[in-house]
Coordinates of C-alpha atoms in Angstrom, one line a residue:
M58 CA 140.7 54.6 -121.2
K59 CA 138.9 56.7 -118.7
V60 CA 138.5 55.5 -115.1
N61 CA 136.0 57.0 -112.7
L62 CA 135.6 56.7 -108.9
G63 CA 132.3 55.5 -107.6
T64 CA 131.2 55.9 -104.0
G65 CA 128.1 55.6 -101.9
A66 CA 127.5 55.4 -98.1
Q67 CA 127.4 51.9 -96.7
N68 CA 126.5 51.2 -93.1
S69 CA 127.0 47.4 -93.6
Q70 CA 127.8 46.7 -89.9
D71 CA 124.1 47.7 -89.1
W72 CA 122.5 44.8 -91.0
E73 CA 122.4 42.5 -88.0
R74 CA 120.3 45.0 -86.0
V75 CA 118.0 45.6 -89.0
L76 CA 117.6 41.9 -89.8
A77 CA 116.7 41.3 -86.1
G78 CA 114.1 44.1 -86.3
D79 CA 115.6 45.6 -83.2
F80 CA 115.2 49.4 -83.5
S81 CA 115.2 50.1 -79.8
T82 CA 118.8 51.3 -80.1
P83 CA 120.5 53.4 -82.8
P84 CA 123.1 52.1 -85.2
A85 CA 126.6 51.6 -83.6
T86 CA 127.9 53.9 -86.3
P87 CA 125.6 56.8 -87.2
D88 CA 124.6 57.0 -90.8
Y89 CA 126.0 60.5 -91.2
K90 CA 129.5 59.2 -90.4
C91 CA 129.2 56.8 -93.3
V92 CA 128.0 59.6 -95.6
Q93 CA 130.9 61.8 -94.6
A94 CA 133.4 58.9 -95.2
A95 CA 131.9 58.3 -98.7
L96 CA 132.2 62.0 -99.5
A97 CA 135.8 62.0 -98.3
L98 CA 136.5 59.1 -100.6
G99 CA 135.0 61.2 -103.5
D100 CA 137.3 64.1 -102.6
L101 CA 140.2 61.9 -103.7
A102 CA 139.0 61.6 -107.3
E103 CA 140.3 64.8 -108.8
P104 CA 143.7 65.2 -107.0
L105 CA 144.5 61.5 -107.7
G106 CA 143.8 61.8 -111.4
F107 CA 140.5 60.0 -111.8
D108 CA 138.3 61.1 -114.7
G109 CA 135.0 61.3 -112.9
I110 CA 132.9 60.8 -109.7
W111 CA 129.8 58.6 -109.7
F112 CA 127.0 57.9 -107.2
P113 CA 124.2 55.4 -107.0
E114 CA 120.6 56.0 -105.8
H115 CA 119.4 54.1 -102.7
C116 CA 117.5 54.8 -99.5
G117 CA 115.7 53.2 -96.6
T118 CA 118.3 50.5 -95.6
P119 CA 122.0 50.6 -94.7
Y120 CA 122.8 49.8 -98.4
G121 CA 124.2 52.5 -100.7
M122 CA 122.6 55.4 -98.8
T123 CA 122.4 58.1 -101.5
P124 CA 118.7 59.2 -101.7
N125 CA 119.5 61.7 -104.5
P126 CA 122.7 61.1 -106.5
I127 CA 122.2 64.3 -108.5
Q128 CA 122.3 66.3 -105.2
A129 CA 125.6 64.5 -104.3
L130 CA 127.0 65.2 -107.7
T131 CA 126.0 68.9 -107.4
Y132 CA 128.0 69.0 -104.2
F133 CA 131.1 67.7 -106.0
A134 CA 130.5 70.0 -109.0
G135 CA 131.2 72.9 -106.6
R136 CA 134.3 71.2 -105.2
T137 CA 136.0 70.2 -108.4
E138 CA 137.0 71.8 -111.7
R139 CA 137.9 68.9 -114.0
V140 CA 136.3 65.6 -113.3
G141 CA 133.2 64.3 -115.1
L142 CA 130.1 63.3 -113.1
G143 CA 128.0 60.2 -113.4
T144 CA 125.1 58.2 -111.9
F145 CA 124.9 54.4 -111.5
V146 CA 122.0 54.8 -111.5
V147 CA 119.1 57.3 -111.1
V148 CA 116.1 55.1 -110.6
A149 CA 113.7 56.8 -113.1
P150 CA 110.3 55.4 -111.8
W151 CA 110.9 57.2 -108.4
W152 CA 111.0 60.6 -110.1
H153 CA 108.5 62.8 -111.9
P154 CA 110.1 63.1 -115.4
V155 CA 109.8 66.9 -115.5
R156 CA 111.5 67.2 -112.1
L157 CA 114.3 64.8 -113.2
A158 CA 114.8 66.8 -116.5
H159 CA 115.1 70.0 -114.5
Q160 CA 117.6 68.6 -112.0
I161 CA 119.7 67.1 -114.8
A162 CA 119.6 70.5 -116.6
Y163 CA 120.6 72.4 -113.5
L164 CA 123.5 70.1 -112.7
D165 CA 124.6 70.5 -116.4
I166 CA 124.7 74.3 -115.8
V167 CA 126.4 74.4 -112.4
S168 CA 129.0 71.8 -113.4
G169 CA 129.9 73.4 -116.7
G170 CA 128.6 70.5 -118.7
R171 CA 130.4 67.8 -116.7
Y172 CA 127.4 65.5 -116.1
T173 CA 128.7 63.2 -118.8
T174 CA 127.1 59.8 -117.9
I175 CA 123.4 60.0 -117.0
G176 CA 123.0 56.4 -115.9
I177 CA 119.3 55.5 -115.5
G178 CA 117.5 52.3 -114.4
R179 CA 114.1 51.2 -113.4
G180 CA 114.8 49.8 -109.9
V181 CA 114.1 46.5 -108.1
S182 CA 113.7 46.8 -104.4
K183 CA 110.1 46.3 -103.1
G184 CA 110.8 48.4 -100.0
E185 CA 112.2 51.4 -101.9
F186 CA 109.2 51.4 -104.3
E187 CA 106.8 51.2 -101.4
A188 CA 108.6 54.0 -99.5
V189 CA 108.1 56.4 -102.4
G190 CA 104.6 55.3 -103.2
V191 CA 105.3 54.0 -106.7
P192 CA 103.8 50.6 -107.8
R193 CA 106.5 48.3 -109.1
E194 CA 104.1 47.0 -111.7
E195 CA 104.3 50.4 -113.3
S196 CA 108.1 50.6 -113.4
R197 CA 108.7 49.7 -117.0
Q198 CA 106.0 52.0 -118.3
R199 CA 107.2 54.8 -116.0
F200 CA 110.8 54.2 -117.2
N201 CA 109.8 54.3 -120.9
E202 CA 107.7 57.4 -120.5
T203 CA 110.5 59.1 -118.6
L204 CA 112.9 58.4 -121.4
D205 CA 110.3 59.9 -123.9
I206 CA 109.9 63.0 -121.8
L207 CA 113.7 63.5 -121.3
Q208 CA 114.2 63.2 -125.0
L209 CA 111.6 65.8 -125.7
A210 CA 112.8 68.1 -122.9
F211 CA 116.4 68.0 -124.1
S212 CA 115.5 68.4 -127.8
G213 CA 113.7 71.7 -128.1
E214 CA 112.3 74.9 -126.8
R215 CA 108.7 73.7 -126.2
F216 CA 107.3 70.2 -125.6
S217 CA 104.3 68.3 -124.3
Y218 CA 103.5 64.7 -123.6
D219 CA 100.4 62.6 -123.3
G220 CA 101.2 59.1 -121.9
E221 CA 99.4 56.4 -119.9
I222 CA 100.9 57.7 -116.6
F223 CA 102.4 61.1 -117.2
K224 CA 100.6 64.1 -118.8
V225 CA 102.8 67.1 -119.5
P226 CA 101.2 70.3 -120.8
E227 CA 103.1 72.4 -123.3
M228 CA 106.0 73.9 -121.5
S229 CA 109.7 74.7 -121.7
L230 CA 112.6 73.4 -119.6
R231 CA 113.7 76.4 -117.6
P232 CA 116.4 76.9 -116.9
A233 CA 117.4 75.4 -120.2
P234 CA 120.5 73.2 -120.0
L235 CA 124.0 74.4 -121.0
S236 CA 124.6 71.4 -123.2
D237 CA 122.5 70.4 -126.3
D238 CA 123.4 66.7 -126.2
L239 CA 122.1 65.6 -122.8
F240 CA 119.9 62.8 -124.1
S241 CA 122.9 61.1 -125.9
R242 CA 124.6 61.0 -122.5
I243 CA 122.0 58.6 -121.1
Y244 CA 123.1 55.1 -120.4
S245 CA 120.6 52.4 -119.4
S246 CA 120.9 49.6 -116.8
S247 CA 118.7 46.6 -117.3
S248 CA 118.5 43.1 -115.8
T249 CA 116.0 41.3 -118.0
A250 CA 116.1 40.2 -121.6
E251 CA 112.9 42.1 -122.4
S252 CA 114.2 45.4 -121.0
L253 CA 117.5 44.9 -122.8
E254 CA 115.8 44.6 -126.2
I255 CA 113.4 47.4 -125.6
L256 CA 116.1 49.8 -124.6
A257 CA 118.5 48.7 -127.3
R258 CA 116.0 49.2 -130.1
R259 CA 115.4 52.8 -128.9
G260 CA 119.1 53.5 -129.0
M261 CA 120.1 53.2 -125.4
V262 CA 123.7 52.2 -124.6
P263 CA 124.1 49.7 -121.7
L264 CA 125.6 50.4 -118.3
F265 CA 126.7 47.3 -116.4
V266 CA 127.0 47.4 -112.6
G267 CA 128.8 44.2 -111.7
N268 CA 125.8 42.0 -111.1
K269 CA 126.4 39.4 -113.8
P270 CA 129.5 37.6 -115.1
I271 CA 131.6 39.8 -117.4
W272 CA 131.2 37.3 -120.3
D273 CA 127.5 37.4 -120.0
A274 CA 127.6 41.2 -120.1
G275 CA 129.8 40.8 -123.2
A276 CA 127.1 38.5 -124.8
E277 CA 124.5 41.1 -124.0
V278 CA 126.6 43.8 -125.8
Q279 CA 126.4 41.6 -128.9
K280 CA 122.7 41.3 -128.5
V281 CA 122.3 45.0 -128.1
N282 CA 124.4 45.7 -131.2
T283 CA 122.3 43.1 -133.2
F284 CA 119.1 44.9 -132.2
R285 CA 120.7 48.3 -133.0
A286 CA 121.7 47.0 -136.5
E287 CA 118.2 45.9 -137.1
E288 CA 117.1 49.5 -136.2
G289 CA 119.7 51.0 -138.5
L290 CA 121.9 52.2 -135.6
P291 CA 125.7 51.8 -135.4
P292 CA 127.3 49.4 -132.8
C293 CA 128.0 50.8 -129.3
Q294 CA 130.2 50.1 -126.4
P295 CA 128.9 49.9 -122.8
K296 CA 130.3 51.5 -119.6
N297 CA 131.1 49.2 -116.7
V298 CA 131.2 49.5 -112.9
M299 CA 133.6 47.2 -111.2
F300 CA 134.5 46.7 -107.5
M301 CA 138.2 47.2 -106.5
Y302 CA 140.6 46.5 -103.7
C303 CA 144.3 47.1 -104.5
V304 CA 147.0 45.8 -102.2
A305 CA 150.8 45.8 -102.3
N306 CA 151.0 42.0 -101.4
E307 CA 148.7 39.3 -102.6
A308 CA 148.4 37.9 -99.1
D309 CA 146.7 41.1 -98.0
A310 CA 143.8 40.4 -100.4
A311 CA 142.5 37.6 -98.1
K312 CA 140.7 40.0 -95.9
T313 CA 138.3 40.8 -98.7
E314 CA 136.5 37.5 -98.3
E315 CA 134.4 38.9 -95.5
W316 CA 133.9 42.2 -97.3
I317 CA 132.7 40.5 -100.5
W318 CA 130.4 38.2 -98.6
T319 CA 128.9 41.1 -96.6
A320 CA 128.5 43.1 -99.8
N321 CA 126.6 40.2 -101.4
R322 CA 124.5 39.8 -98.2
D323 CA 123.7 43.5 -98.4
V324 CA 122.5 43.1 -102.0
T325 CA 120.4 40.1 -101.1
V326 CA 118.7 41.6 -98.2
H327 CA 118.2 45.1 -99.6
Y328 CA 116.6 43.9 -102.8
G329 CA 114.7 41.1 -101.1
F330 CA 116.1 38.3 -103.2
A331 CA 115.7 35.7 -100.4
D332 CA 111.9 35.8 -100.7
A333 CA 110.5 35.0 -104.1
S334 CA 107.1 36.4 -103.1
N335 CA 108.7 39.8 -103.5
F336 CA 108.8 39.2 -107.3
K337 CA 106.3 36.4 -108.2
G338 CA 103.4 37.8 -110.1
V339 CA 104.9 41.3 -110.2
K340 CA 104.8 42.5 -113.8
G341 CA 108.3 42.9 -115.2
Y342 CA 110.1 41.2 -112.2
E343 CA 109.2 37.5 -112.7
A344 CA 112.8 36.6 -113.6
Y345 CA 114.0 37.7 -110.1
A346 CA 112.0 34.9 -108.4
A347 CA 114.5 32.4 -109.6
R348 CA 117.2 33.8 -107.4
E349 CA 115.4 32.7 -104.2
A350 CA 117.3 29.5 -103.4
S351 CA 120.8 30.9 -103.3
A352 CA 119.7 34.1 -101.8
T353 CA 118.0 32.3 -98.9
A354 CA 121.3 30.6 -98.1
V355 CA 123.0 34.0 -97.8
L356 CA 120.2 35.4 -95.6
A357 CA 120.2 32.3 -93.3
S358 CA 124.0 32.7 -92.8
A359 CA 123.6 36.3 -92.0
V360 CA 120.8 35.7 -89.5
T361 CA 122.8 32.9 -87.7
G362 CA 125.8 35.2 -87.5
D363 CA 128.3 32.6 -88.4
G364 CA 130.1 35.1 -90.6
K365 CA 131.0 32.4 -93.2
P366 CA 129.9 32.4 -96.9
P367 CA 127.4 29.6 -97.6
A368 CA 128.5 26.8 -99.9
Q369 CA 126.0 27.8 -102.6
K370 CA 126.9 30.5 -105.2
T371 CA 125.5 33.8 -103.8
P372 CA 123.7 36.5 -105.7
G373 CA 125.4 39.9 -105.8
Y374 CA 128.6 41.1 -107.3
H375 CA 130.1 38.4 -109.6
A376 CA 133.7 37.5 -109.1
S377 CA 134.6 38.4 -112.7
N378 CA 133.7 42.0 -111.9
L379 CA 136.0 42.1 -108.8
L380 CA 139.3 43.8 -109.2
I381 CA 141.1 42.5 -106.2
G382 CA 144.8 42.0 -105.8
T383 CA 148.1 43.6 -106.5
P384 CA 148.4 46.3 -109.1
E385 CA 149.7 43.8 -111.6
E386 CA 146.8 41.4 -111.0
I387 CA 144.3 44.2 -111.3
L388 CA 145.8 45.3 -114.6
K389 CA 145.4 41.8 -115.9
R390 CA 141.8 41.7 -114.8
I391 CA 140.9 45.0 -116.4
T392 CA 142.5 43.9 -119.7
A393 CA 140.6 40.6 -119.6
A394 CA 137.3 42.3 -118.7
Q395 CA 137.6 44.9 -121.5
E396 CA 138.3 42.1 -124.0
A397 CA 135.2 40.2 -122.7
C398 CA 132.8 43.1 -122.7
S399 CA 134.3 45.9 -125.0
F400 CA 133.5 48.6 -122.5
S401 CA 134.6 52.1 -123.4
E402 CA 135.0 53.4 -119.9
M403 CA 135.0 52.0 -116.4
T404 CA 134.1 53.1 -112.9
I405 CA 135.8 51.5 -109.9
V406 CA 134.0 51.2 -106.5
P407 CA 136.7 50.9 -103.9
Q408 CA 134.4 50.4 -100.8
F409 CA 131.9 47.6 -100.3
G410 CA 130.3 45.6 -97.5
T411 CA 132.0 46.0 -94.2
M412 CA 135.3 47.2 -95.6
P413 CA 136.5 50.2 -93.4
Y414 CA 136.6 53.4 -95.4
E415 CA 140.3 53.8 -94.2
D416 CA 141.1 50.6 -96.1
A417 CA 139.2 51.8 -99.1
M418 CA 141.1 55.1 -99.2
A419 CA 144.5 53.4 -98.9
S420 CA 143.5 51.0 -101.7
T421 CA 142.3 53.9 -103.9
K422 CA 145.6 55.8 -103.4
L423 CA 147.6 52.7 -104.4
F424 CA 145.4 52.1 -107.4
A425 CA 145.8 55.7 -108.5
Q426 CA 149.6 55.5 -108.2
E427 CA 150.2 52.1 -109.8
V428 CA 147.2 51.2 -111.9
L429 CA 145.5 54.3 -113.1
P430 CA 148.4 55.7 -115.2
E431 CA 148.6 52.3 -117.1
V432 CA 144.8 52.1 -117.7
H433 CA 144.9 55.7 -119.0
K434 CA 147.3 54.4 -121.6
M435 CA 145.1 51.5 -122.6
E436 CA 142.9 51.5 -125.7
A437 CA 139.3 50.5 -125.3
P438 CA 138.4 48.9 -128.6
L439 CA 135.1 47.4 -129.7
H440 CA 136.0 43.7 -130.1
P441 CA 134.6 41.5 -132.9
A442 CA 132.7 39.4 -130.4
A443 CA 130.6 42.4 -129.5
L444 CA 129.5 43.2 -133.1
P445 CA 126.1 42.1 -134.4
E446 CA 125.7 38.4 -134.9
K447 CA 125.5 38.6 -138.7
S448 CA 128.9 40.3 -138.8
L449 CA 130.5 37.2 -137.2
A450 CA 129.1 34.8 -139.8

C-alpha cells in the first residue's frame, strides 16, 4: 500500500492572540518560519521512501496556511524526481474553473505526470469564503459546475460550457496537459449525505480527511458503492488522510494530548463551528449547525487559557484517525483502519496543533524506518463490508 506525506504550515501558538483580537503586535513566530518548517518536512518525503507529498488549501488564519496547494506542489515537483503529488483538498468554489484546469494541466507537465491525486472539495469556513468574495450559498453549484468544466477541459481539444454561474466560450486548454486521464485522478471530499450521493452518482471516489470516525467513513464507502452500482459503475476504494505521531516508547505519546486538543481547537475556530449562526440558513451547510454545543466548549476552554480539553467530545480529528504510539501500535491501527474503511492508499500528516516541527520530523523519520516498509508490504483490499448493500444480502 502506498503512503504519502501530508504537510501544511500551522502557526497554532498564535490562536490566543487571534482569539483576543489583539493585532497590535505580530505573531511570536512569524508565519514564514512555519511555512519554511512545513516545506522542510516535505523535503523528507522522497529520501525517506514515501510515495507522495500532499498539501491542503487554507488562508486567512493560523490554520493550514497554504493559500495555493498547486503552487506548493509545483515547488516540490522541481525538487523531486519520483514521488507523486496530491491535494487534500483544492477548494473548488474559490477558483475559476478554467484557471484551475490550466494550473492542474501545467503541474501535470512540469511534474512529468506526477499529480496523481487531485483532491477537490467545496469548503466550509465562512471567513475564507468572504475573503475571496464567493457566497457560500453558491458553493455546491460552483463545485458541480467546476467538475463539469474540468471533465470537458481534460477530455478533448475544444470545449465550451453554459452553466448557471460559469459561462465558458469555445476554447482549448493551452498548454494541453501531458496526461490524458486527469479527470479520473479527481477524488472528492464531502461532509454531508446529500453531497456524498451527488458526487458518488457522477463517479467521484471519496477522499476522507480524518474528520469522522473511521467506521463511519467505512459505512459511507458502502453507500458510495451502492449509488455507483445503481449508476452501473464498479465499486471503488477511497483514499484516507490520517494524523500520525510515532514514538519509540509508549510513554512518550502522552505529550500528544495537548497537540491533539490544540489541533481540534484550531479546527473549531478556523471553521467557526462554535457559532451555529455561521451555518444556520446557509444553503448546503445546515448540518454544521448541530456541532455548536461541543464546539462552544472547545472555544471557551481556549479563551480561558486553561489548556485542558473540555469534558465534552470535541469536533475535529476523530481518535480513530490518529496514528499515535510506537511503530507496533501504529501498524495495528493502520491495519484496523484499512479493514474498517477499505482505503487503497493513505496519507499521514505528522504535524498538527502546537506540535513543534522538530518533533514532527523525528516522528516522521522513525515512522519511515520502522513502519513504512511494513505498510508498503500490506495489501489494500476492498472488504465485503464496503461493497454495495445488495451484495451483502
